[in-house]
XYZ file of C-alpha atoms in Angstrom:
652
model
C -106.821 26.311 101.752
C -105.276 24.284 104.223
C -107.524 26.112 106.531
C -110.994 25.462 104.552
C -110.551 21.647 104.438
C -109.122 21.361 108.227
C -112.002 23.198 109.489
C -112.435 21.812 113.176
C -115.456 20.074 113.970
C -117.050 22.323 116.207
C -116.573 25.030 113.501
C -118.524 22.405 110.231
C -120.447 21.396 112.703
C -121.927 25.525 113.665
C -122.045 25.567 109.475
C -124.351 22.371 108.892
C -126.538 23.440 112.179
C -127.292 26.627 111.029
C -128.081 25.499 107.293
C -130.191 22.706 108.952
C -132.769 25.021 111.024
C -132.992 27.700 108.268
C -132.038 26.621 104.601
C -129.991 29.573 104.674
C -126.440 29.357 102.729
C -123.881 29.345 105.437
C -120.721 30.443 103.589
C -117.158 30.476 105.054
C -114.852 33.587 103.324
C -111.390 33.146 102.162
C -109.250 36.457 101.789
C -106.142 35.301 100.518
C -105.054 31.985 98.539
C -101.528 31.734 99.323
C -98.907 33.548 102.102
C -98.897 36.760 101.700
C -100.865 37.564 98.426
C -104.680 38.983 100.568
C -108.033 40.117 97.750
C -109.982 43.004 99.010
C -112.450 41.470 97.450
C -112.732 37.967 99.778
C -113.596 34.922 97.487
C -116.769 33.410 99.410
C -117.305 29.627 100.031
C -120.483 27.561 100.739
C -121.739 24.464 102.280
C -122.329 22.291 99.670
C -123.886 18.701 99.077
C -122.107 18.776 95.498
C -121.175 15.603 94.188
C -118.541 16.932 92.277
C -114.778 15.793 93.056
C -112.899 18.677 94.523
C -110.659 21.144 92.088
C -108.431 22.552 94.619
C -110.055 26.043 94.584
C -113.853 25.554 93.691
C -114.392 22.226 95.583
C -113.159 21.720 98.601
C -112.901 18.331 100.416
C -113.444 19.158 104.246
C -110.921 16.918 106.777
C -113.273 16.382 108.903
C -117.242 15.670 106.967
C -117.500 14.114 104.349
C -121.244 14.421 103.678
C -120.349 18.116 102.733
C -118.201 19.708 100.536
C -117.485 23.726 100.775
C -118.115 25.765 96.997
C -117.020 28.464 95.989
C -119.084 32.113 94.401
C -116.648 33.815 92.632
C -119.437 35.981 90.567
C -118.533 36.867 86.526
C -115.097 38.164 87.547
C -112.301 36.789 88.833
C -108.374 36.950 88.877
C -106.947 33.594 88.587
C -104.553 33.889 91.292
C -108.556 33.317 93.755
C -107.360 29.283 91.453
C -103.681 29.381 93.265
C -102.040 30.916 90.204
C -99.285 32.308 91.530
C -98.042 33.974 88.415
C -94.842 34.455 89.246
C -93.045 33.558 86.751
C -91.120 30.602 89.127
C -92.030 27.024 86.923
C -94.845 25.808 84.409
C -98.232 26.897 85.623
C -99.850 25.995 82.729
C -101.472 22.571 83.721
C -103.018 24.077 87.286
C -103.975 27.570 84.722
C -106.387 24.956 82.154
C -107.211 23.384 84.670
C -108.532 26.555 86.154
C -109.679 27.844 83.087
C -112.358 24.444 82.346
C -113.744 24.989 86.182
C -114.085 28.533 85.847
C -115.922 27.915 82.405
C -118.137 25.228 84.112
C -118.846 27.881 86.891
C -120.039 30.808 83.956
C -117.323 33.173 84.761
C -117.231 34.953 82.255
C -114.863 37.430 82.865
C -110.887 35.689 84.088
C -107.563 37.972 85.135
C -104.735 36.687 83.818
C -102.416 38.287 86.256
C -98.621 37.254 86.459
C -95.566 36.446 84.371
C -96.410 32.757 83.419
C -93.800 30.202 81.633
C -94.948 28.092 78.880
C -92.644 24.192 78.551
C -93.308 24.004 74.917
C -90.819 21.066 74.329
C -94.026 19.451 76.169
C -96.029 20.714 74.054
C -98.386 22.998 76.640
C -100.263 26.243 76.265
C -102.372 27.802 78.201
C -106.097 26.561 75.996
C -108.914 29.466 76.633
C -112.691 28.353 76.841
C -115.530 29.881 75.346
C -118.056 32.425 76.393
C -115.328 34.050 78.744
C -113.587 37.159 78.063
C -109.786 37.680 79.555
C -107.507 40.288 80.530
C -103.639 39.280 80.259
C -102.541 41.884 82.810
C -99.085 40.698 82.848
C -97.306 38.262 80.090
C -96.924 34.433 78.327
C -93.303 33.530 77.765
C -92.218 30.215 75.814
C -89.294 28.607 78.264
C -86.005 27.546 75.639
C -86.768 24.581 74.354
C -86.381 23.140 70.594
C -90.083 22.266 69.630
C -91.097 24.327 65.986
C -94.311 23.650 66.311
C -95.853 24.945 69.926
C -99.149 27.471 70.691
C -98.385 30.215 73.147
C -101.359 30.686 73.885
C -104.868 28.435 71.472
C -108.101 29.799 70.672
C -109.058 25.912 69.087
C -112.199 24.870 68.966
C -113.669 28.373 70.745
C -116.806 30.715 70.392
C -117.900 33.992 71.144
C -114.249 34.093 73.168
C -112.090 37.457 73.539
C -108.436 38.228 74.545
C -107.262 41.259 75.655
C -103.246 43.101 76.566
C -100.633 41.867 78.004
C -97.255 40.153 76.622
C -96.531 37.441 74.735
C -93.574 36.158 74.067
C -91.863 33.284 71.976
C -88.352 31.870 72.554
C -87.066 32.707 68.843
C -83.583 33.622 70.961
C -83.644 30.756 73.040
C -84.342 27.974 70.389
C -81.899 25.482 71.519
C -79.030 23.319 69.372
C -78.062 20.151 69.722
C -75.223 20.905 72.814
C -77.317 23.454 74.819
C -76.508 26.561 73.310
C -78.940 28.947 71.471
C -79.805 28.697 67.223
C -78.682 32.357 65.940
C -80.808 34.441 63.215
C -78.126 34.210 59.979
C -77.350 38.425 59.731
C -75.532 39.163 56.679
C -72.284 41.051 57.611
C -72.601 38.891 61.511
C -69.337 37.944 62.375
C -69.773 33.816 64.181
C -67.512 31.924 65.619
C -66.679 28.123 65.296
C -69.365 25.932 66.846
C -71.789 28.366 66.840
C -75.607 27.646 65.545
C -76.935 29.280 62.944
C -80.402 29.082 60.471
C -80.972 30.322 57.096
C -84.968 29.897 56.978
C -85.402 26.660 58.258
C -81.952 24.815 57.400
C -79.385 24.273 60.767
C -75.706 24.836 60.339
C -72.887 24.639 62.259
C -70.000 27.210 62.219
C -66.463 25.150 60.881
C -65.338 28.720 60.426
C -65.110 31.762 61.961
C -65.965 34.509 59.838
C -68.011 37.569 58.446
C -71.290 36.636 56.441
C -71.765 37.675 53.034
C -74.435 40.144 52.080
C -77.254 37.720 51.069
C -78.863 34.356 52.648
C -76.843 31.150 51.895
C -78.207 28.161 50.216
C -77.796 24.760 51.132
C -77.910 22.773 47.625
C -79.332 18.886 48.056
C -77.021 16.303 45.704
C -73.383 17.901 46.240
C -70.616 15.613 46.440
C -69.344 14.799 50.353
C -67.262 17.420 51.609
C -67.691 19.790 48.824
C -68.427 23.318 49.311
C -70.563 26.364 47.204
C -68.786 29.158 46.569
C -71.630 31.322 45.142
C -74.920 29.769 47.396
C -77.897 31.526 46.670
C -80.977 32.046 48.695
C -82.866 28.380 49.148
C -85.907 28.496 51.457
C -83.721 24.778 52.234
C -87.167 23.101 53.253
C -85.683 19.682 51.416
C -85.168 16.293 51.538
C -81.003 15.726 52.282
C -79.201 11.946 51.565
C -78.741 11.480 56.049
C -74.955 9.753 54.955
C -74.071 13.525 52.775
C -72.310 16.614 54.280
C -72.512 19.277 52.934
C -71.064 22.438 53.599
C -71.635 26.595 52.048
C -69.404 29.541 52.586
C -70.543 32.111 53.188
C -68.614 35.765 52.726
C -65.533 34.173 55.160
C -67.811 31.713 57.156
C -67.824 28.309 56.046
C -70.602 26.293 57.993
C -71.634 22.608 58.131
C -75.544 21.610 56.888
C -76.911 19.333 59.990
C -78.230 16.956 57.921
C -81.592 16.042 59.119
C -83.319 18.198 60.655
C -85.252 20.907 59.670
C -86.366 23.362 62.171
C -89.692 24.565 60.959
C -92.107 27.303 61.285
C -94.918 26.821 63.108
C -94.739 28.243 67.071
C -97.338 30.950 67.342
C -97.677 32.958 70.001
C -101.841 32.935 69.336
C -103.110 30.200 67.679
C -106.605 31.051 66.431
C -108.360 27.195 64.917
C -112.074 26.501 64.104
C -113.205 29.733 66.362
C -116.362 31.498 65.604
C -117.072 35.251 67.382
C -113.377 35.689 68.900
C -111.335 38.796 69.843
C -108.031 39.804 70.268
C -107.229 43.875 71.176
C -104.794 45.280 73.215
C -101.733 42.272 72.412
C -98.301 42.600 71.967
C -96.800 39.190 70.434
C -93.047 39.282 69.722
C -90.311 36.075 69.005
C -92.404 33.280 67.605
C -90.476 31.406 65.927
C -93.751 30.781 63.952
C -95.907 33.320 63.581
C -97.517 35.547 66.083
C -100.589 35.529 65.354
C -102.528 32.481 62.667
C -105.426 32.218 62.515
C -107.372 29.306 59.918
C -110.694 27.539 59.812
C -112.697 30.823 62.255
C -115.255 32.817 61.595
C -116.368 36.119 62.472
C -113.078 37.358 64.347
C -111.791 41.194 64.935
C -107.746 41.812 65.838
C -107.313 45.326 67.293
C -104.534 47.182 67.917
C -102.458 44.172 68.726
C -98.394 44.995 67.968
C -96.618 41.977 66.627
C -93.014 42.222 66.581
C -89.981 40.761 65.737
C -91.609 37.220 64.466
C -89.664 35.062 62.672
C -92.166 33.905 60.214
C -95.210 35.959 59.752
C -96.810 38.862 62.556
C -100.110 37.449 61.318
C -101.082 34.622 58.813
C -104.748 34.380 57.461
C -105.251 30.762 56.448
C -108.983 30.132 55.462
C -111.476 32.368 57.655
C -114.701 34.498 56.673
C -115.224 36.924 57.879
C -111.764 38.819 59.416
C -111.389 42.174 61.286
C -107.917 43.851 62.042
C -107.604 47.092 62.943
C -105.174 50.297 64.153
C -102.682 46.855 64.494
C -98.738 46.805 63.786
C -97.188 44.321 61.904
C -92.995 44.729 61.913
C -89.957 42.996 61.615
C -90.290 39.895 61.216
C -87.274 38.652 59.776
C -85.785 34.949 60.289
C -87.372 32.412 57.805
C -89.409 33.038 54.473
C -92.108 34.703 53.324
C -91.141 37.043 56.551
C -94.398 39.159 55.742
C -96.263 41.566 58.107
C -99.296 40.130 57.278
C -99.486 37.007 54.307
C -103.419 36.221 53.626
C -102.214 32.382 52.084
C -105.648 30.056 51.756
C -103.914 26.341 51.299
C -105.078 23.972 49.065
C -109.361 23.605 48.799
C -108.774 26.581 51.810
C -110.518 30.060 51.363
C -110.176 33.597 52.577
C -112.949 36.194 52.171
C -114.634 38.739 53.948
C -111.651 40.142 55.530
C -111.114 43.632 56.011
C -108.110 45.288 57.577
C -108.466 48.940 58.586
C -105.248 51.121 59.786
C -102.472 48.828 60.151
C -98.897 48.748 59.207
C -96.504 46.187 58.178
C -92.903 48.398 58.667
C -89.501 46.908 58.329
C -90.379 43.194 57.561
C -88.009 40.824 55.932
C -90.011 39.986 52.976
C -93.665 41.175 51.859
C -95.074 44.178 54.055
C -97.991 43.171 53.290
C -99.065 39.689 50.889
C -101.901 37.895 49.292
C -101.423 34.477 47.400
C -102.366 31.446 46.869
C -100.602 27.800 46.226
C -102.757 26.494 43.568
C -106.299 26.001 41.992
C -108.517 24.708 44.864
C -107.087 28.157 46.940
C -108.860 31.201 46.844
C -108.846 34.795 48.557
C -111.828 37.349 47.544
C -113.417 40.152 49.320
C -110.551 41.238 50.883
C -110.249 45.589 51.888
C -107.477 47.264 52.811
C -108.166 50.580 54.015
C -105.676 53.277 54.529
C -103.039 50.470 54.888
C -99.399 51.632 55.794
C -96.309 49.549 54.131
C -92.983 50.678 55.065
C -89.667 50.073 54.874
C -89.943 46.154 54.477
C -87.274 44.097 52.184
C -89.680 43.223 48.914
C -92.960 44.434 47.672
C -95.055 46.668 50.085
C -97.958 45.245 49.035
C -98.129 42.162 46.834
C -101.458 40.028 45.438
C -99.687 36.899 43.343
C -100.611 33.733 42.043
C -97.954 31.033 41.585
C -99.622 30.043 38.353
C -101.050 30.849 34.836
C -104.039 29.127 35.647
C -104.914 30.499 38.367
C -105.861 33.770 38.206
C -109.436 33.004 39.160
C -108.321 32.230 43.062
C -108.207 35.794 43.152
C -110.154 37.785 42.889
C -112.427 41.504 44.155
C -109.699 43.185 46.370
C -109.770 46.630 46.971
C -107.248 48.807 48.633
C -108.297 51.955 49.424
C -105.909 55.068 50.539
C -102.455 53.001 50.209
C -99.289 54.536 51.900
C -95.966 53.021 50.470
C -92.750 53.935 50.859
C -89.742 52.792 50.601
C -89.540 49.092 50.674
C -87.100 47.832 48.833
C -88.758 45.976 46.418
C -91.941 48.046 44.064
C -94.434 49.329 46.116
C -97.658 47.538 44.955
C -96.560 44.127 42.958
C -99.499 42.184 41.632
C -99.198 39.158 39.581
C -101.626 36.589 38.007
C -105.103 38.188 39.771
C -108.130 39.244 38.993
C -110.005 41.958 39.958
C -107.703 44.077 42.047
C -108.510 47.736 42.367
C -106.855 50.009 44.410
C -107.703 53.915 45.374
C -106.413 56.892 46.634
C -102.745 57.564 48.293
C -99.566 58.247 47.907
C -96.611 55.528 47.037
C -93.216 56.575 46.424
C -89.302 55.063 46.271
C -85.897 55.925 45.896
C -85.063 52.101 44.352
C -84.852 51.185 41.132
C -88.463 49.523 41.045
C -91.272 49.706 39.278
C -93.808 51.843 41.759
C -96.989 49.284 40.705
C -95.692 46.228 39.075
C -98.310 44.097 37.214
C -98.102 41.195 35.766
C -100.527 39.182 34.062
C -103.427 40.504 35.854
C -106.456 40.440 35.169
C -109.473 43.159 35.650
C -107.446 45.485 37.621
C -107.647 49.571 38.069
C -105.310 52.087 39.570
C -106.713 54.554 40.505
C -106.557 58.925 42.465
C -102.784 58.046 43.608
C -99.603 59.801 44.022
C -96.799 58.324 42.944
C -92.864 59.142 42.833
C -89.755 56.847 42.600
C -86.584 57.059 40.901
C -87.613 53.841 38.650
C -90.365 53.448 36.263
C -94.352 54.466 37.831
C -96.326 52.014 36.299
C -95.231 48.510 34.781
C -97.725 46.903 32.735
C -96.129 43.196 31.680
C -96.686 40.606 29.968
C -100.807 38.736 29.061
C -102.327 41.643 31.050
C -106.209 42.196 30.254
C -108.515 44.609 30.905
C -106.471 47.290 33.448
C -107.339 50.600 33.730
C -104.953 53.201 34.568
C -106.983 56.199 35.826
C -106.643 60.290 37.706
C -103.165 59.694 39.237
C -100.370 61.683 39.151
C -96.972 59.949 38.588
C -93.661 61.945 39.017
C -90.382 59.088 38.122
C -87.095 59.725 37.301
C -87.478 56.817 34.264
C -90.837 56.296 32.392
C -93.693 57.007 34.485
C -96.023 54.108 32.138
C -94.450 51.608 30.912
C -94.275 47.807 30.557
C -91.703 44.537 29.523
C -91.238 44.948 26.111
C -91.897 41.927 24.866
C -93.797 40.290 22.053
C -96.766 39.302 24.303
C -100.170 41.484 23.888
C -101.934 42.971 26.277
C -106.146 43.863 25.482
C -107.847 46.256 26.833
C -105.385 48.832 28.449
C -107.156 51.960 29.732
C -104.193 55.532 30.763
C -107.426 58.051 31.521
C -106.872 61.096 33.289
C -103.103 60.906 34.733
C -100.282 64.047 35.050
C -97.552 62.574 33.742
C -93.946 63.525 35.367
C -90.685 61.721 33.145
C -87.145 63.519 33.859
C -85.097 61.382 31.993
C -87.580 58.920 29.698
C -90.936 58.714 27.939
C -94.180 59.595 29.685
C -96.003 56.686 28.427
C -93.951 53.978 26.496
C -95.671 51.099 25.719
C -95.491 48.114 23.125
C -97.987 44.722 22.031
C -101.364 46.015 22.596
C -104.228 45.108 21.522
C -106.885 47.585 21.654
C -105.137 50.606 23.397
C -106.921 54.078 24.963
C -104.678 56.677 26.001
C -106.397 59.653 26.872
C -107.434 63.320 28.487
C -103.701 62.577 30.147
C -101.122 65.836 30.727
C -97.788 64.967 29.803
C -95.934 67.903 32.346
C -92.584 67.270 31.387
C -90.758 64.388 29.474
C -87.114 63.296 29.510
C -87.901 61.659 25.946
C -90.217 61.589 23.632
C -94.495 62.221 25.303
C -96.299 58.930 24.396
C -94.664 56.080 22.596
C -96.469 53.029 21.214
C -95.068 50.334 19.348
C -96.721 47.447 17.640
C -100.693 47.932 18.496
C -104.235 47.326 17.109
C -106.876 49.384 17.529
C -105.752 52.429 19.596
C -107.354 55.369 20.228
C -104.856 58.444 21.354
C -107.246 61.406 22.140
C -107.152 65.066 24.301
C -104.091 64.610 25.672
C -102.167 67.852 26.392
C -97.991 67.162 26.142
C -95.964 69.723 27.747
C -91.661 70.031 27.438
C -91.030 66.967 25.489
C -87.034 65.664 24.839
C -85.345 68.153 27.580
C -82.814 65.087 28.666
C -80.753 65.853 25.548
C -80.339 67.223 22.105
C -81.462 64.664 20.054
C -85.163 64.508 18.324
C -88.264 63.179 20.209
C -91.839 63.209 19.475
C -94.973 64.478 20.906
C -96.084 61.528 20.310
C -94.777 58.860 18.799
C -96.659 55.685 16.065
C -93.659 52.349 15.573
C -93.362 49.424 13.994
C -96.433 47.366 13.064
C -99.078 49.266 13.790
C -103.318 49.908 12.839
C -106.072 50.891 13.358
C -104.748 53.989 15.084
C -106.856 57.547 15.694
C -105.100 60.107 16.951
C -107.698 63.329 18.007
C -107.848 66.446 19.366
C -104.203 66.394 21.633
C -102.462 69.774 22.123
C -98.923 70.330 22.479
C -96.701 73.063 23.565
C -93.045 72.894 24.273
C -90.236 75.228 25.446
C -87.751 77.402 23.293
C -83.969 76.862 22.361
C -83.658 73.364 22.154
C -81.208 72.630 19.515
C -82.955 69.932 18.237
C -86.803 70.579 18.747
C -88.674 67.401 19.104
C -91.842 66.730 16.553
C -94.947 67.087 16.653
C -96.223 63.968 15.462
C -94.552 61.078 14.392
C -95.830 58.375 13.163
C -92.937 56.897 9.071
C -93.506 53.253 10.264
C -93.553 51.738 6.991
C -95.643 48.939 8.359
C -98.133 51.444 9.628
C -101.409 51.494 8.123
C -105.187 52.675 8.883
C -105.292 55.567 11.015
C -106.306 58.570 11.251
C -104.939 61.693 12.684
C -106.916 64.746 13.243
C -107.639 68.106 14.720
C -104.254 67.947 16.256
C -103.491 71.802 18.637
C -100.761 73.695 19.261
C -100.370 76.478 21.713
C -99.804 79.773 21.355
C -96.180 80.716 20.620
C -95.087 76.945 20.825
C -92.201 75.829 19.078
C -91.561 72.006 17.850
C -90.989 70.513 14.480
C -93.174 69.081 12.021
C -94.584 66.293 11.989
C -93.405 62.609 10.341
C -96.329 61.397 8.865
C -96.023 58.383 6.574
C -98.108 58.796 3.527
C -100.244 55.892 2.395
C -103.755 55.603 0.802
C -104.739 53.847 4.105
C -103.090 57.100 6.381
C -105.134 59.856 7.228
C -104.564 63.690 8.853
C -106.862 66.324 8.735
C -106.554 69.480 10.603
C -103.099 68.944 11.869
C -102.240 72.141 13.349
């Protein structure tokens, strides 16, 4: 740059004379901005009478002439190296980068190449601020310097329109978050050795090791209002975002480790790799975001965005959060190994108070090995809402909680999540359920395969409304589908369910479930019932095939208005030598129509299963008719209560 500023008087005069004589642009060219870095495409600096001030790279003030300046003409594509940005990872060039980006935007440069390694001082609240109407190509890395700021953003889309970021790696300071003595906080891990003086965080709680040892199997909890110097022998996990008396000393025991809580300090959770705030028409593609103190990607108050081919790995709070937006597509991306502070999800769709998320499509994405949920959709109160979310070809596996969870926080919030459509779901190895739906309205899950070796329901439905589960292949060691308290308008149709326990069941409480349809499923239970339901109003169990069951085939109790029709029950009661039934109706039950069912069974059992058991003294106003059995089927006589309100017609 000095070579341009210090052009000789003769050189300047030659440029001016040539310009004045024929009025053609006169220029000099620069083939390398700083020593040792020549470029094959020279930068052209034209003679100019601009009144703009020097900006150190595109407008150069001449030392030997005050009338003219030299102004660059970059064209549509510029490497930041031409602007004096070294990208050598030595020092923080963020201020210079942002000045260059603003200037290039004013020059209508459309494509900016950011090459090299860039370190960002998060303690000084620095960030790379992108500009509108620009495509950025990150051919290198952006990394946070060690620091203790818990609210940073490394690359910001804030306020942008038509901005694209492509390529590169972005890394936060999850493993270089500074403690008060200058050392780094360690993430709490189960069965980990810790030394005296180590700083350890549990969620957002800062701890310091007082007695060395090995941590326990679950996160320790810090409890407020514990007397001075008290220890907590059996802590439970806590979110830990709580206020303490600063004069209070709290200690907790975890395995053989004793920690002291560092009073008055909340480690926070807001360090983002990419922050998309109040942006419109944004694109993020082919980027790897890792080790951020909060989220890899955070999207809020933004519209019409595309996130594709990204990898969010080993971030602390979420792989990606979608907080408040309309029209976001997430394509062909991976969100893996999130761990550090709850919720620890791969993807979290979670509007805050008075915020809304709608029109989101997540296609061909994987959520794997996150400590919390694979993909979470949730609302905190009645003023937040999520609607019109489509999940296509989603894979959730090996996550610490549910693979896919759609849930609200209270009974009155069911209207806050609606119209969630899931198709072609692959879910396996998640350590809670594969699908958990609570208090939502209008969730439809169709096609795919879910499986688990843990003793949890594959699908858990709690206080749900207008939910349909169809055409899934389910294999698990616990129950298959569990319908719990307060469910209504639920359809379970066309699934194959093979479980150790009951294929379709509920919580067996006295809370009524209403308008439940179980239709056209193929069911196989190794140890328990195929269908076991209690407390329903308006229940339809039709056209299902019970391939085998360890105990009863279809069992219902305390139910009003039910139809059991067109089912095929095969090989029931295989677990032990007790008397079971193909169809069992118990308790206070009325207005049941049981018809057109077909029964068959293996021979050779000591206690043959019964066709129909319906002998409760509280049963009334029921009809049993056209019950058929296959040839050579071997099971005992029906046990149906005889009273004036019971009709038995054409049984076998």
